[in-house]
Coordinates of C-alpha atoms in Angstrom, one line a residue:
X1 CA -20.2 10.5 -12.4
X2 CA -18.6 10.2 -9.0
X3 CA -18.8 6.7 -8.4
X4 CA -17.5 5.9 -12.2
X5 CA -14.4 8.4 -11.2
X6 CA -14.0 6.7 -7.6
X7 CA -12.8 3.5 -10.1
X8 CA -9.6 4.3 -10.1
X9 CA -9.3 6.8 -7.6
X10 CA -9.3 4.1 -5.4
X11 CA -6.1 2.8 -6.6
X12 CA -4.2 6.1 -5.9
X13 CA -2.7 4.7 -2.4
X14 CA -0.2 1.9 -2.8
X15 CA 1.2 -0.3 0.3
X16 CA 4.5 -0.1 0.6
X17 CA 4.4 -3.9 1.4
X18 CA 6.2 -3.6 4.8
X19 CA 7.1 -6.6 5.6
X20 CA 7.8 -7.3 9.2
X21 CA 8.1 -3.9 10.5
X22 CA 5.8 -1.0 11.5
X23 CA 3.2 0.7 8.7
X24 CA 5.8 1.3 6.4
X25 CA 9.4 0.5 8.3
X26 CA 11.0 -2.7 7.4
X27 CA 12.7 -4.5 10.2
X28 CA 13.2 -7.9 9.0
X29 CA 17.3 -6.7 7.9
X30 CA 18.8 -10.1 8.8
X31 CA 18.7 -13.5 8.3
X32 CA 19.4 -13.9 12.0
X33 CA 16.2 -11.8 12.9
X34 CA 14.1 -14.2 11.3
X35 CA 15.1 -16.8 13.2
X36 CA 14.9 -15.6 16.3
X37 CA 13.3 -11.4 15.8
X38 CA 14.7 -10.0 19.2
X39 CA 17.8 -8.3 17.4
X40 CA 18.2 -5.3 18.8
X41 CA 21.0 -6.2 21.5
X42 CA 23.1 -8.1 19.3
X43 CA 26.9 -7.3 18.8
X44 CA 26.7 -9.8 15.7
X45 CA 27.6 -8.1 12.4
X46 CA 23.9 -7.4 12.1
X47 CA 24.2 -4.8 14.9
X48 CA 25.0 -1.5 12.4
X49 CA 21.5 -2.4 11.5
X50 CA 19.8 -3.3 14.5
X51 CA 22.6 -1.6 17.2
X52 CA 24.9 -0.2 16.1
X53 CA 26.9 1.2 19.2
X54 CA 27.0 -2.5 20.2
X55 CA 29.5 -3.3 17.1
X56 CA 32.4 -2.3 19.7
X57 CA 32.1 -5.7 20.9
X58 CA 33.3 -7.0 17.6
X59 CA 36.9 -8.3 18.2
X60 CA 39.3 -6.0 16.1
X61 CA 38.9 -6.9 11.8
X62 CA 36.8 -6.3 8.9
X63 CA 33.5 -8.0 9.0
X64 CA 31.1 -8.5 6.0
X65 CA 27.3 -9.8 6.1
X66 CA 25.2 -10.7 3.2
X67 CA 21.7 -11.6 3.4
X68 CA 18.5 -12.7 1.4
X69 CA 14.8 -13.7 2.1
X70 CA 12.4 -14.4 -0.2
X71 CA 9.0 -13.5 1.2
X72 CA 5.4 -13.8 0.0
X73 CA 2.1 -12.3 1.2
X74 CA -1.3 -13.7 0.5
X75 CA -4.2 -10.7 0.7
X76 CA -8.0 -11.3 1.0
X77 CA -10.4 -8.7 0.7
X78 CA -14.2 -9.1 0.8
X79 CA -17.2 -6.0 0.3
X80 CA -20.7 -6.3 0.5
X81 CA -21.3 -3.5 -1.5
X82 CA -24.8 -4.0 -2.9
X83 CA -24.4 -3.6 -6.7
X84 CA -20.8 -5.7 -7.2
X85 CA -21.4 -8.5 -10.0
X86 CA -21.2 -12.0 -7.6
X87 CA -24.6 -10.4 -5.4
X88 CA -26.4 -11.5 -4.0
X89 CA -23.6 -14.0 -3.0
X90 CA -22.5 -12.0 -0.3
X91 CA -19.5 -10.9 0.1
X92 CA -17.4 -10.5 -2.9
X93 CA -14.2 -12.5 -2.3
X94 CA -10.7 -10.4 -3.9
X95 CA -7.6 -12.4 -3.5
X96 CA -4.0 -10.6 -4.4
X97 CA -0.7 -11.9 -3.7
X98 CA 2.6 -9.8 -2.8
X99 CA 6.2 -11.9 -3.9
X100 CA 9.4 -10.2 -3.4
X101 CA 11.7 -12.8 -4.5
X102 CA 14.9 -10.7 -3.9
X103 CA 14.8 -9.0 -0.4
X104 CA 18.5 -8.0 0.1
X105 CA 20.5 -6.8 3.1
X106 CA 24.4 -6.4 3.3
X107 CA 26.4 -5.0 5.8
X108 CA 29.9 -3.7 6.2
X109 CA 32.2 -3.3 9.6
X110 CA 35.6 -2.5 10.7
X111 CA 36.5 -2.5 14.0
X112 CA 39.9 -1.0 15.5
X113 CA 40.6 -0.4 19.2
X114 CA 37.5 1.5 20.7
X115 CA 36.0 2.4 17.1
X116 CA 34.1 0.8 14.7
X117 CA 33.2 2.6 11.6
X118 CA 30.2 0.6 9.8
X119 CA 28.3 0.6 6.0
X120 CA 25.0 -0.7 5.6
X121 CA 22.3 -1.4 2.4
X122 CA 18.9 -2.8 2.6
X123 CA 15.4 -1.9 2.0
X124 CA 14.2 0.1 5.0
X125 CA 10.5 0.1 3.1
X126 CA 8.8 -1.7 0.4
X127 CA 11.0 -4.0 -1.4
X128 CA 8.0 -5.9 -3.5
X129 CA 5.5 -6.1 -6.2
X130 CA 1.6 -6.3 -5.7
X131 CA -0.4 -8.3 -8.6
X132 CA -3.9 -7.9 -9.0
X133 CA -5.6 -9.8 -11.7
X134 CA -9.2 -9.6 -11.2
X135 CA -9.3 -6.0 -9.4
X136 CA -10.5 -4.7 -5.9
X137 CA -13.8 -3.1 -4.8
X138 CA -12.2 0.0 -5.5
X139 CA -11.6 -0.7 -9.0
X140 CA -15.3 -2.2 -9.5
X141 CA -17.9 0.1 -7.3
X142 CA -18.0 2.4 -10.1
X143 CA -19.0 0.4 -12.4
X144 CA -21.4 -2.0 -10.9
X145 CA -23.3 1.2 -10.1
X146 CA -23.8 1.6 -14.3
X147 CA -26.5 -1.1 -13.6
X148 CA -28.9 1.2 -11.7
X149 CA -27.8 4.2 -13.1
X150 CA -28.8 3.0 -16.4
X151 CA -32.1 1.3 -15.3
X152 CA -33.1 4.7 -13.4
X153 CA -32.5 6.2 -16.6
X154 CA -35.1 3.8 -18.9
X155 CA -32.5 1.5 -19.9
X156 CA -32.3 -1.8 -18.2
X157 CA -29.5 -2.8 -17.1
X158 CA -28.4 -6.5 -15.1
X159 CA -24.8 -7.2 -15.9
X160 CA -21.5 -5.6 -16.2
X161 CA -18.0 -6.6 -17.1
X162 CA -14.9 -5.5 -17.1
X163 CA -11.1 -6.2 -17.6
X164 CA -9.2 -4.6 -14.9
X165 CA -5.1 -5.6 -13.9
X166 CA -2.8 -3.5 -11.7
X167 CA 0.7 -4.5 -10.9
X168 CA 2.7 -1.9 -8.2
X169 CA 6.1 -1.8 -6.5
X170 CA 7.8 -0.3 -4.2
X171 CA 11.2 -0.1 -2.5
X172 CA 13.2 2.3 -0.4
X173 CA 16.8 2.0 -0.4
X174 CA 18.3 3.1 2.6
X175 CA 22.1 3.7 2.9
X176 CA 23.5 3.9 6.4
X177 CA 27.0 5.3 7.3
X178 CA 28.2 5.8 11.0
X179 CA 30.9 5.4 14.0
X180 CA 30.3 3.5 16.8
X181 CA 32.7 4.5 20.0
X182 CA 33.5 2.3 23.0
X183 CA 33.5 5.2 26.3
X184 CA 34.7 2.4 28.6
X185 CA 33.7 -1.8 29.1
X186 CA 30.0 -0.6 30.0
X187 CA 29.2 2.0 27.8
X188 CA 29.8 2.8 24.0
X189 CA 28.3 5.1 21.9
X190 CA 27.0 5.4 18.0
X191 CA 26.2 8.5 15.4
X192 CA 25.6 7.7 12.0
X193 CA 22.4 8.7 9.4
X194 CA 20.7 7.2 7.1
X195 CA 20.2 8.5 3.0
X196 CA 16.7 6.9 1.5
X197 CA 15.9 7.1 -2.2
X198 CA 12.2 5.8 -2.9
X199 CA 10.9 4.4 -6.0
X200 CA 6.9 3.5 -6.4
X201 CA 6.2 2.8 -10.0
X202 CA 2.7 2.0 -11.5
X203 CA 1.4 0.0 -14.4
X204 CA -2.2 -1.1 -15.4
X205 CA -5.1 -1.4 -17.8
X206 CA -8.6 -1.1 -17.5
X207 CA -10.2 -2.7 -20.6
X208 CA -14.2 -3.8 -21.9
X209 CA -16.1 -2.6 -19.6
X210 CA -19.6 -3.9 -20.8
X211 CA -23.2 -3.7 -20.2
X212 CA -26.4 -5.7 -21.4
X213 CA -28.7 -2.4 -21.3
X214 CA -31.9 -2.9 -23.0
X215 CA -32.0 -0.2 -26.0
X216 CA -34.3 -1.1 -29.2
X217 CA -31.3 0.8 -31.2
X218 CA -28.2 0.1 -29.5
X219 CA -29.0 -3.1 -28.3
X220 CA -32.1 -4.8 -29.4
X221 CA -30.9 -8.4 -28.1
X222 CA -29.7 -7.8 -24.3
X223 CA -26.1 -8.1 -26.0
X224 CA -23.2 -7.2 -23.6
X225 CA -22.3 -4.1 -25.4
X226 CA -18.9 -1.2 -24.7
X227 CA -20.4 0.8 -21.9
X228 CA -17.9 4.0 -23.7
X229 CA -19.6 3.5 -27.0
X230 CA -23.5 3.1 -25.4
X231 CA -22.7 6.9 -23.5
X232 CA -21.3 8.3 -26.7
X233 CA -24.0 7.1 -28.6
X234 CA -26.6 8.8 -25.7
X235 CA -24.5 12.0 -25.5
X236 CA -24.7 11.9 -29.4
X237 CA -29.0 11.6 -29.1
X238 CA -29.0 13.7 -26.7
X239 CA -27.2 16.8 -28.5
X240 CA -29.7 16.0 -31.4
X241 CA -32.7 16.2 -28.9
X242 CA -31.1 19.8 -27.5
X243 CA -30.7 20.7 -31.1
X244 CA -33.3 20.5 -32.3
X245 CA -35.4 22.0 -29.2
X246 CA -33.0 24.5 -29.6
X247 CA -33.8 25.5 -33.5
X248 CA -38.1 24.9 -32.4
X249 CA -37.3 28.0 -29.4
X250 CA -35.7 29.7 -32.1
X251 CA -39.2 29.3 -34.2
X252 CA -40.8 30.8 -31.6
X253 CA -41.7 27.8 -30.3
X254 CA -40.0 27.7 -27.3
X255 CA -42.6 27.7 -24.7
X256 CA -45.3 25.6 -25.9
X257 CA -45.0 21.6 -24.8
X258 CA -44.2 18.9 -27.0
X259 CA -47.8 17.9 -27.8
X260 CA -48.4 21.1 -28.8
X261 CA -45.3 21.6 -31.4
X262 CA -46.0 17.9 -33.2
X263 CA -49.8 19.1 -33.5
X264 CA -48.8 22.0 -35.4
X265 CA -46.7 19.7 -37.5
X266 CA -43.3 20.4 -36.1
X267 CA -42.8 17.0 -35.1
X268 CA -43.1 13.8 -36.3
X269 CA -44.8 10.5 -34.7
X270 CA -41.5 9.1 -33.4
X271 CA -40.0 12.6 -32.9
X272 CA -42.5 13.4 -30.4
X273 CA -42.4 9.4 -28.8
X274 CA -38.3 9.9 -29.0
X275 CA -38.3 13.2 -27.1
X276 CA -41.4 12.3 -24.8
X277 CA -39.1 9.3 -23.3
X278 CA -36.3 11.8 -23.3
X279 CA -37.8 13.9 -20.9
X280 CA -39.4 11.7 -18.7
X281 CA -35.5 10.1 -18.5
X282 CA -34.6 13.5 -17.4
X283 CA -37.4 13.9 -15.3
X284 CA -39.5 16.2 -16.6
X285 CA -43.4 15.6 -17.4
X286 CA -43.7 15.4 -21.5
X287 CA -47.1 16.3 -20.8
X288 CA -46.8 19.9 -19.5
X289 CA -42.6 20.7 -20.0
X290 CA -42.5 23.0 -22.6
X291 CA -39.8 22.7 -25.4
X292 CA -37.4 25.7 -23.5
X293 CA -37.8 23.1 -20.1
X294 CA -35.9 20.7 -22.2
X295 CA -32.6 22.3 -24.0
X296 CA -30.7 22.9 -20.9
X297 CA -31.5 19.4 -19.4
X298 CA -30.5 17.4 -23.1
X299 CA -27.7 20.0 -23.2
X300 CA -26.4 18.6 -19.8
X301 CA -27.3 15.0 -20.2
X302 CA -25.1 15.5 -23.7
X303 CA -22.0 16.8 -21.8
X304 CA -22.3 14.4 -18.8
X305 CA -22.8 11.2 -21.0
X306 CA -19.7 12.5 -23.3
X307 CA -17.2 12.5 -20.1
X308 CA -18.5 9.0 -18.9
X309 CA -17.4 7.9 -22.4
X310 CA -14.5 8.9 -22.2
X311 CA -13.9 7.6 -18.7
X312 CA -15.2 4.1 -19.4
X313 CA -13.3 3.7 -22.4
X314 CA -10.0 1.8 -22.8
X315 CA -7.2 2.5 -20.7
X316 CA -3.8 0.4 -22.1
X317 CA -0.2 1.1 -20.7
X318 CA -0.5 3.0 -17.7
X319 CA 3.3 3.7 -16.9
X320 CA 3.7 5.8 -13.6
X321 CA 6.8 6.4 -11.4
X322 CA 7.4 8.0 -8.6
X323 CA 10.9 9.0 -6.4
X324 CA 12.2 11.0 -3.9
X325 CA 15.2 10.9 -1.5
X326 CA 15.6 12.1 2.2
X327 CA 17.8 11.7 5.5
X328 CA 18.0 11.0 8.7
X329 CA 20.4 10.9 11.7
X330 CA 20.8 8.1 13.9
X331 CA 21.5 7.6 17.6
X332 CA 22.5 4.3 19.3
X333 CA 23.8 3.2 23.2
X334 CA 25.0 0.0 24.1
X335 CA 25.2 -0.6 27.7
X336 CA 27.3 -4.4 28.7
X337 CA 26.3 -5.0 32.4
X338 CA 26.7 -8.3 35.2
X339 CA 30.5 -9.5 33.7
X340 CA 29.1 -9.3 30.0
X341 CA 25.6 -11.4 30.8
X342 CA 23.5 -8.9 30.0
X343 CA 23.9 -6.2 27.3
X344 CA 21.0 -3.6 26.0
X345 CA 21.1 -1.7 22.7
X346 CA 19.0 1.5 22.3
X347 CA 18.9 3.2 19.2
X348 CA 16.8 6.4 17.8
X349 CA 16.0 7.1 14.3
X350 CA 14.9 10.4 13.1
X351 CA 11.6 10.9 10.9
X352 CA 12.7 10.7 7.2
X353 CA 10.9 13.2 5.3
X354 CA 10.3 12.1 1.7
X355 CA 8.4 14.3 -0.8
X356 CA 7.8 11.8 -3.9
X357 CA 7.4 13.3 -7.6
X358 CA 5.6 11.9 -10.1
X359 CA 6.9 11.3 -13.5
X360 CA 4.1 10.4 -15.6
X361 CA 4.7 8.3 -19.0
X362 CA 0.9 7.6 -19.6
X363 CA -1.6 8.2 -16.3
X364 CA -5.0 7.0 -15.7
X365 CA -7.7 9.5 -16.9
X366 CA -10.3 10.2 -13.8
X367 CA -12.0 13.5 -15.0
X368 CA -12.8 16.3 -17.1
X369 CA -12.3 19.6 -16.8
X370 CA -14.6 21.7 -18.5
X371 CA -13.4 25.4 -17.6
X372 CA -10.1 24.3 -19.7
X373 CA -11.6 21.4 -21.9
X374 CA -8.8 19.2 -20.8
X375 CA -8.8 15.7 -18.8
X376 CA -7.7 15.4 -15.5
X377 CA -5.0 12.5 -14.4
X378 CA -4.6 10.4 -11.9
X379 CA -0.9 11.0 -11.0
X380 CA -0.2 14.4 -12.8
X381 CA 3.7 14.9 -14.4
X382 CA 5.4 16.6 -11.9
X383 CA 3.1 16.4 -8.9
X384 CA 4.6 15.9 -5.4
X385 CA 3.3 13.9 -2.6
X386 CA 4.5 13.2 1.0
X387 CA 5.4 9.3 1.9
X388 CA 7.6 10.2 5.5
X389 CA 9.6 6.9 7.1
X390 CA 8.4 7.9 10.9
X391 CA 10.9 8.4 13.7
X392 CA 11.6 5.1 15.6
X393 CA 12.9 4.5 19.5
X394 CA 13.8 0.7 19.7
X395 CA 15.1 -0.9 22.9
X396 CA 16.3 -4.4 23.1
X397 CA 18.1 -6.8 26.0
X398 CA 20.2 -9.9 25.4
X399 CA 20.5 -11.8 28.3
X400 CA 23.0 -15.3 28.6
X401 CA 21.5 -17.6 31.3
X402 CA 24.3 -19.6 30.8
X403 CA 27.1 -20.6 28.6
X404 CA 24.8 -22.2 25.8
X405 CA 21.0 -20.3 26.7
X406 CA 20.5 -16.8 26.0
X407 CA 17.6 -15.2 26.1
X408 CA 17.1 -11.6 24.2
X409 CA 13.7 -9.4 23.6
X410 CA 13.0 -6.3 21.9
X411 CA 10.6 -3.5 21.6
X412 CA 9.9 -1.0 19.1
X413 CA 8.0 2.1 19.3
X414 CA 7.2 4.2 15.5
X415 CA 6.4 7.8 15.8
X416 CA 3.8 7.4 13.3
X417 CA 1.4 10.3 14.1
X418 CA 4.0 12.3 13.8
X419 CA 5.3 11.6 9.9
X420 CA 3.2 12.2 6.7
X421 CA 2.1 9.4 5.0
X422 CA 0.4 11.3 2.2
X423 CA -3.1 9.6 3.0
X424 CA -6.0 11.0 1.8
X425 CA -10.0 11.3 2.5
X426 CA -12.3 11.7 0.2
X427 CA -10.0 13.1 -1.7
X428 CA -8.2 15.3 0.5
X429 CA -5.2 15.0 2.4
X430 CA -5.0 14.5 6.1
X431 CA -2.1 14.3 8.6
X432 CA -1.7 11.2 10.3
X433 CA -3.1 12.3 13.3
X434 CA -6.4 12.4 11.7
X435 CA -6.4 8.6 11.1
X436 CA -3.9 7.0 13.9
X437 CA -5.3 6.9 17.0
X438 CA -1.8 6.1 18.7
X439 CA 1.9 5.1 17.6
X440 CA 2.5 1.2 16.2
X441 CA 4.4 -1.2 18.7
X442 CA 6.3 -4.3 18.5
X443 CA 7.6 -6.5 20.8
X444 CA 9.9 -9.4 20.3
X445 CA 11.2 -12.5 22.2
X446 CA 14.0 -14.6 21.0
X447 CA 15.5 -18.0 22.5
X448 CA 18.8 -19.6 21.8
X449 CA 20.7 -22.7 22.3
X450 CA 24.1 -23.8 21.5
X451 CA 23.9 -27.4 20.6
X452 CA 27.9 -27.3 19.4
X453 CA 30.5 -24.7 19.2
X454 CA 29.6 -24.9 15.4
X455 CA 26.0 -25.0 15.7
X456 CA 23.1 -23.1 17.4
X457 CA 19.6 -22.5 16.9
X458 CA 16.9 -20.8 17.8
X459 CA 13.1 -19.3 18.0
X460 CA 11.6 -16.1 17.9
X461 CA 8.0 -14.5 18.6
X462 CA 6.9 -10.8 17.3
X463 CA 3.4 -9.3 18.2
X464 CA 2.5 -5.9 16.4
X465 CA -0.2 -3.7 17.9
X466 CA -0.8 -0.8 14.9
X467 CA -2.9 2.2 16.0
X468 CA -4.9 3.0 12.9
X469 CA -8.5 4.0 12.3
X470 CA -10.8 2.7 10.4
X471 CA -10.6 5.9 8.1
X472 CA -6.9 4.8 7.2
X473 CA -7.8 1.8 5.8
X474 CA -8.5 1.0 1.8
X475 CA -8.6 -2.1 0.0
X476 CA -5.2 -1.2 -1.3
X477 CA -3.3 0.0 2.1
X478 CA -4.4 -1.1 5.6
X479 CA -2.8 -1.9 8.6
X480 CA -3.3 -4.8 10.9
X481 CA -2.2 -6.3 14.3
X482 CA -0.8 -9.1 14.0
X483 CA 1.6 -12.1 15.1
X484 CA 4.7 -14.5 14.0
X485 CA 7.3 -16.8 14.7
X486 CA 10.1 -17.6 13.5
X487 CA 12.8 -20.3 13.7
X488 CA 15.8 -21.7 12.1
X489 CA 19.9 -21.7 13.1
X490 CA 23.3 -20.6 12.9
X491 CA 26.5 -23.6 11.6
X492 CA 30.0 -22.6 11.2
X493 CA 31.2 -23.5 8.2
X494 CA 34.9 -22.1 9.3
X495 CA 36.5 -19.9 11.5
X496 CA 35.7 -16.8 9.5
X497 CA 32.5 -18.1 8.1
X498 CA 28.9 -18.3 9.7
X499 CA 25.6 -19.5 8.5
X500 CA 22.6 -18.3 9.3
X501 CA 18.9 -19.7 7.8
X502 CA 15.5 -18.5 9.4
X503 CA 12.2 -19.2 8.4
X504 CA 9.2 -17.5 9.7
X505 CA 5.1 -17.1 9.4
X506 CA 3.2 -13.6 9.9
X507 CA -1.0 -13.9 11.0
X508 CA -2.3 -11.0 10.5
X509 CA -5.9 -9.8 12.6
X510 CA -9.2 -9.7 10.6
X511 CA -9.3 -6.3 10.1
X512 CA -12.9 -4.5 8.8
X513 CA -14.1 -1.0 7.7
X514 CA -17.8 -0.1 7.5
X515 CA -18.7 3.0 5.7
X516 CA -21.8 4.7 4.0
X517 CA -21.2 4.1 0.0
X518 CA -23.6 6.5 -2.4
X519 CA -24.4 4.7 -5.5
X520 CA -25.4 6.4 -8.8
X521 CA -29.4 7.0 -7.7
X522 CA -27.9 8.7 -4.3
X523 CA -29.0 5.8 -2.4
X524 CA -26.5 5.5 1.2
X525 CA -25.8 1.8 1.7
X526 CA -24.0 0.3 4.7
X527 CA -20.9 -1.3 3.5
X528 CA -18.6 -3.9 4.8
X529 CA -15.2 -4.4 4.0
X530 CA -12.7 -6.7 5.3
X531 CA -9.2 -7.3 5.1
X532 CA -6.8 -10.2 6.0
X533 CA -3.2 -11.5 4.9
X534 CA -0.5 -13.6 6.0
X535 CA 3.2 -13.6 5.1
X536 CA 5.8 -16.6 4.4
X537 CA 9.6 -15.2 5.4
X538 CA 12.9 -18.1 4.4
X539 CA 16.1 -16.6 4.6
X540 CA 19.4 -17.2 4.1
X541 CA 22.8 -15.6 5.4
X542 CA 26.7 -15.6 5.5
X543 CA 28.4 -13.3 7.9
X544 CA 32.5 -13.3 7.3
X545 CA 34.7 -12.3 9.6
X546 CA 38.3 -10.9 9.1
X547 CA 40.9 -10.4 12.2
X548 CA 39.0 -12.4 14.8
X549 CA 35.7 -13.5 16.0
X550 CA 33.6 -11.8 18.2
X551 CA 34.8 -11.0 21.6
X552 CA 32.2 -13.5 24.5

């Protein structure tokens, strides 16, 4: 029962498809960061996202900056679980794709002496759709362990099918309002805060799951038959087996054996060869069991084969969503040093808390509760879980070598152990510190070259070091290390208009998990999962400016 719940308990966890970011932080906000990533010194428009206090550098106007990317993420993972359907080719290959075709950021500044009072919109997490057409080990282990299950229980069993799609999404809006004020030509200061609303919604089916178990009644020719109706059908014999036990103890018959009750003509032929296989299926010895050794036994096969019915039968429409909304202040220093070469932007965000509540239009079924004879659901109406945005320290240094080469680097540190992202083991929630070893880092490096006064363009690289354990990762949400680069340019189409196109590539480290996977005869095997993607960024951005351009 276990492993058939862990089918879909397995998909309770979806990514939140950050993109180029930390776990779950998005900071690919610009089309200017993916050409070059090491944003977080600029005094471009982009700054009220990346540094803000560095918009005081902005010559006095109203400045407007509208940006798009279309991004796409391949995933591949692999198990060697020892029961999944492709065995013994080893291991099972699951490919998804993540597209986010409309990944929007827009930005709003207006700058008047030493203040500059700024607007900001984007998706600070999420922003996509995950497809899954042919499932994930987490959807299947449950039921490739109905094959020895059933053959343990006299009914062989080779194959199994089934029909399993799930389609997520996921986006946090973030809405950003603040003031950025210039102290004197070195320093200037920002305070702002951020408002996120979150939105994960859910949808799925999981259809015909089918067996080829040997039964000379239910399935005389090796058929691939509904799994749902073969259990109902057993739960059905059985309750006639603990039936009619049942009215035999009642006879006073209870404690003589099976042998004994058809020799006194209580039995027939094929009731006795029926309820002999019964017991030896439960394992107990038809020879010496007596009929009050068998009622509790059917009575419990009846019940368990009932629920695996139920969970095994058709599940159309699954409609789930999920929001919540939270807050958090904002803190930014821009420092402009060596007669306006060199300027740094520091900026600290606050941990977001989000609590996310379900509201549940039709959930996935993954139990039974008996005490209350009701099901149990996967996400239940009402039910709130924790999905924090973790604090985040970011430090960045734009340096011009000369009047056409500027070099500019960044670093990023997320507080990650210390936010809540609702994950779970075995069923139970954890903190974060129980599966992070340390905080995720990034660190950028961004060249760029003036080949015109109307042109420039540019290269970036990004390396991401995450700090997960193995125990974070599932099929559905893990974390890698990984690498990109980016490239692309800025053109002035006028004096108030600016271009920007990037286009960039994410590798992602081989990431693996091994762990010790029970199947349905309480066998341990050692099981391998891995996990790799990659992501394809092209963006595209106009950044107007009204009352001036920026101050060099």
């Amino acid at each position: 029962m276990k492993r058939i719940t862990l089918l879909i308990v397995g998909v309770l966890l979806i990514p939140f498809f950050s993109n180029a970011g930390g776990i779950v932080t998005n900071q690919n906000q610009s089309a200017a960061y993916i050409r070059m990533f090491a944003r977080d010194a600029s005094t471009d428009i982009d700054a009220v996202f990346f540094n803000p206090a560095g918009l005081t550098k902005l010559n006095d106007g109203f400045y407007i900056s509208l940006n798009y990317q279309y991004i796409k993420q391949n995933k591949v993972v692999t198990s060697n679980y020892v029961n999944l359907a492709t065995m013994p080719t080893s291991p099972t290959e699951y490919n998804g794709v993540i597209n986010v075709p409309i990944f929007p950021s827009a930005y709003i500044a207006y700058k008047k002496g030493k203040f500059a009072v700024s607007f900001g919109w984007n998706p600070v997490g999420g922003g996509g759709g995950a497809t899954f057409d042919k499932g994930l080990p987490s959807f299947e282990t449950g039921i490739s362990d109905l094959v020895p299950g059933l053959t343990a229980r006299g009914l062989p069993t080779s194959e199994y099918s089934l029909n399993a799609y799930f389609e997520g999404s996921s986006v946090f809006w973030g809405y950003q309002l603040g003031v950025s004020y210039e102290i004197n030509d070195i320093f200037s200061v920002y305070l702002g805060g951020r408002y996120v609303t979150a939105k994960n919604t859910y949808a799925g089916h999981l259809t015909d799951v089918m067996v080829n178990t040997a039964h000379p009644i239910y399935n005389p020719t090796l058929d691939m038959i509904s799994a749902s109706e073969l259990f109902a059908n057993l739960s059905a014999d059985a309750t006639t087996a603990a039936n009619s036990l049942q009215a035999l103890s009642t006879g006073g018959l209870g404690g003589v054996t099976l042998a004994t009750a058809a020799g006194l003509g209580y039995l027939t032929p094929t009731q006795l060869a029926t309820l002999q296989a019964g017991y030896s299926s439960l394992g107990l010895d038809p020879l010496t069991a007596t009929i009050d050794d068998g009622i509790a036994p059917f009575t419990a096969s009846a019940g368990e084969s009932a629920v695996k019915a139920m969970l095994l039968a058709d599940q159309n429409d699954v409609e789930v969503e999920q929001t919540g909304s939270g807050f958090a202040p904002i803190l930014g220093v821009n420092i402009n040093l060596l007669d306006k070469k060199l300027n740094i932007g520091l900026k600290y965000e606050f941990m977001t808390k989000l609590e996310l509540e379900n509201n549940t239009t039709t959930d996935f079924i993954i139990g039974y509760n008996p005490a209350t004879s009701s099901t149990i659901g996967m996400f239940p109406d009402g039910a709130k879980t924790r999905n924090d945005m973790p604090a985040l320290l970011s430090v960045g240094f734009d340096y011009k070598i000369t009047d056409k080469f500027k070099v500019a680097s960044g670093f990023h540190y997320y507080f990650d152990k210390s936010a809540d992202y609702g994950r779970k083991l075995n069923g139970v929630h954890v903190e974060n510190k129980d599966v992070i070893d340390r905080n995720s880092t990034e660190f950028a490096l961004g060249l760029e070259y003036k080949l015109s006064d109307k042109m420039l363009l540019s290269i970036g690289y990004l390396n991401t070091q995450t700090g997960v354990t193995e125990d974070y990762q599932t099929d559905l949400s893990y974390s890698q290390h990984s690498n990109t680069v980016g490239f692309g340019g800025a053109y002035a189409i006028s004096k108030g208009i600016d271009l920007n196109v990037g286009l960039g590539y994410t590798v992602y480290n081989d990431a693996r998990k091994i762990y010790d996977a029970t199947d349905a005869l309480g066998i341990s095997h050692t099981t391998i999962e891995t996990y790799d993607k990659d992501n394809l960024f092209v963006s595209f951005g106009l950044d107007f400016k009204l009352g001036g351009n920026k101050t060099e």
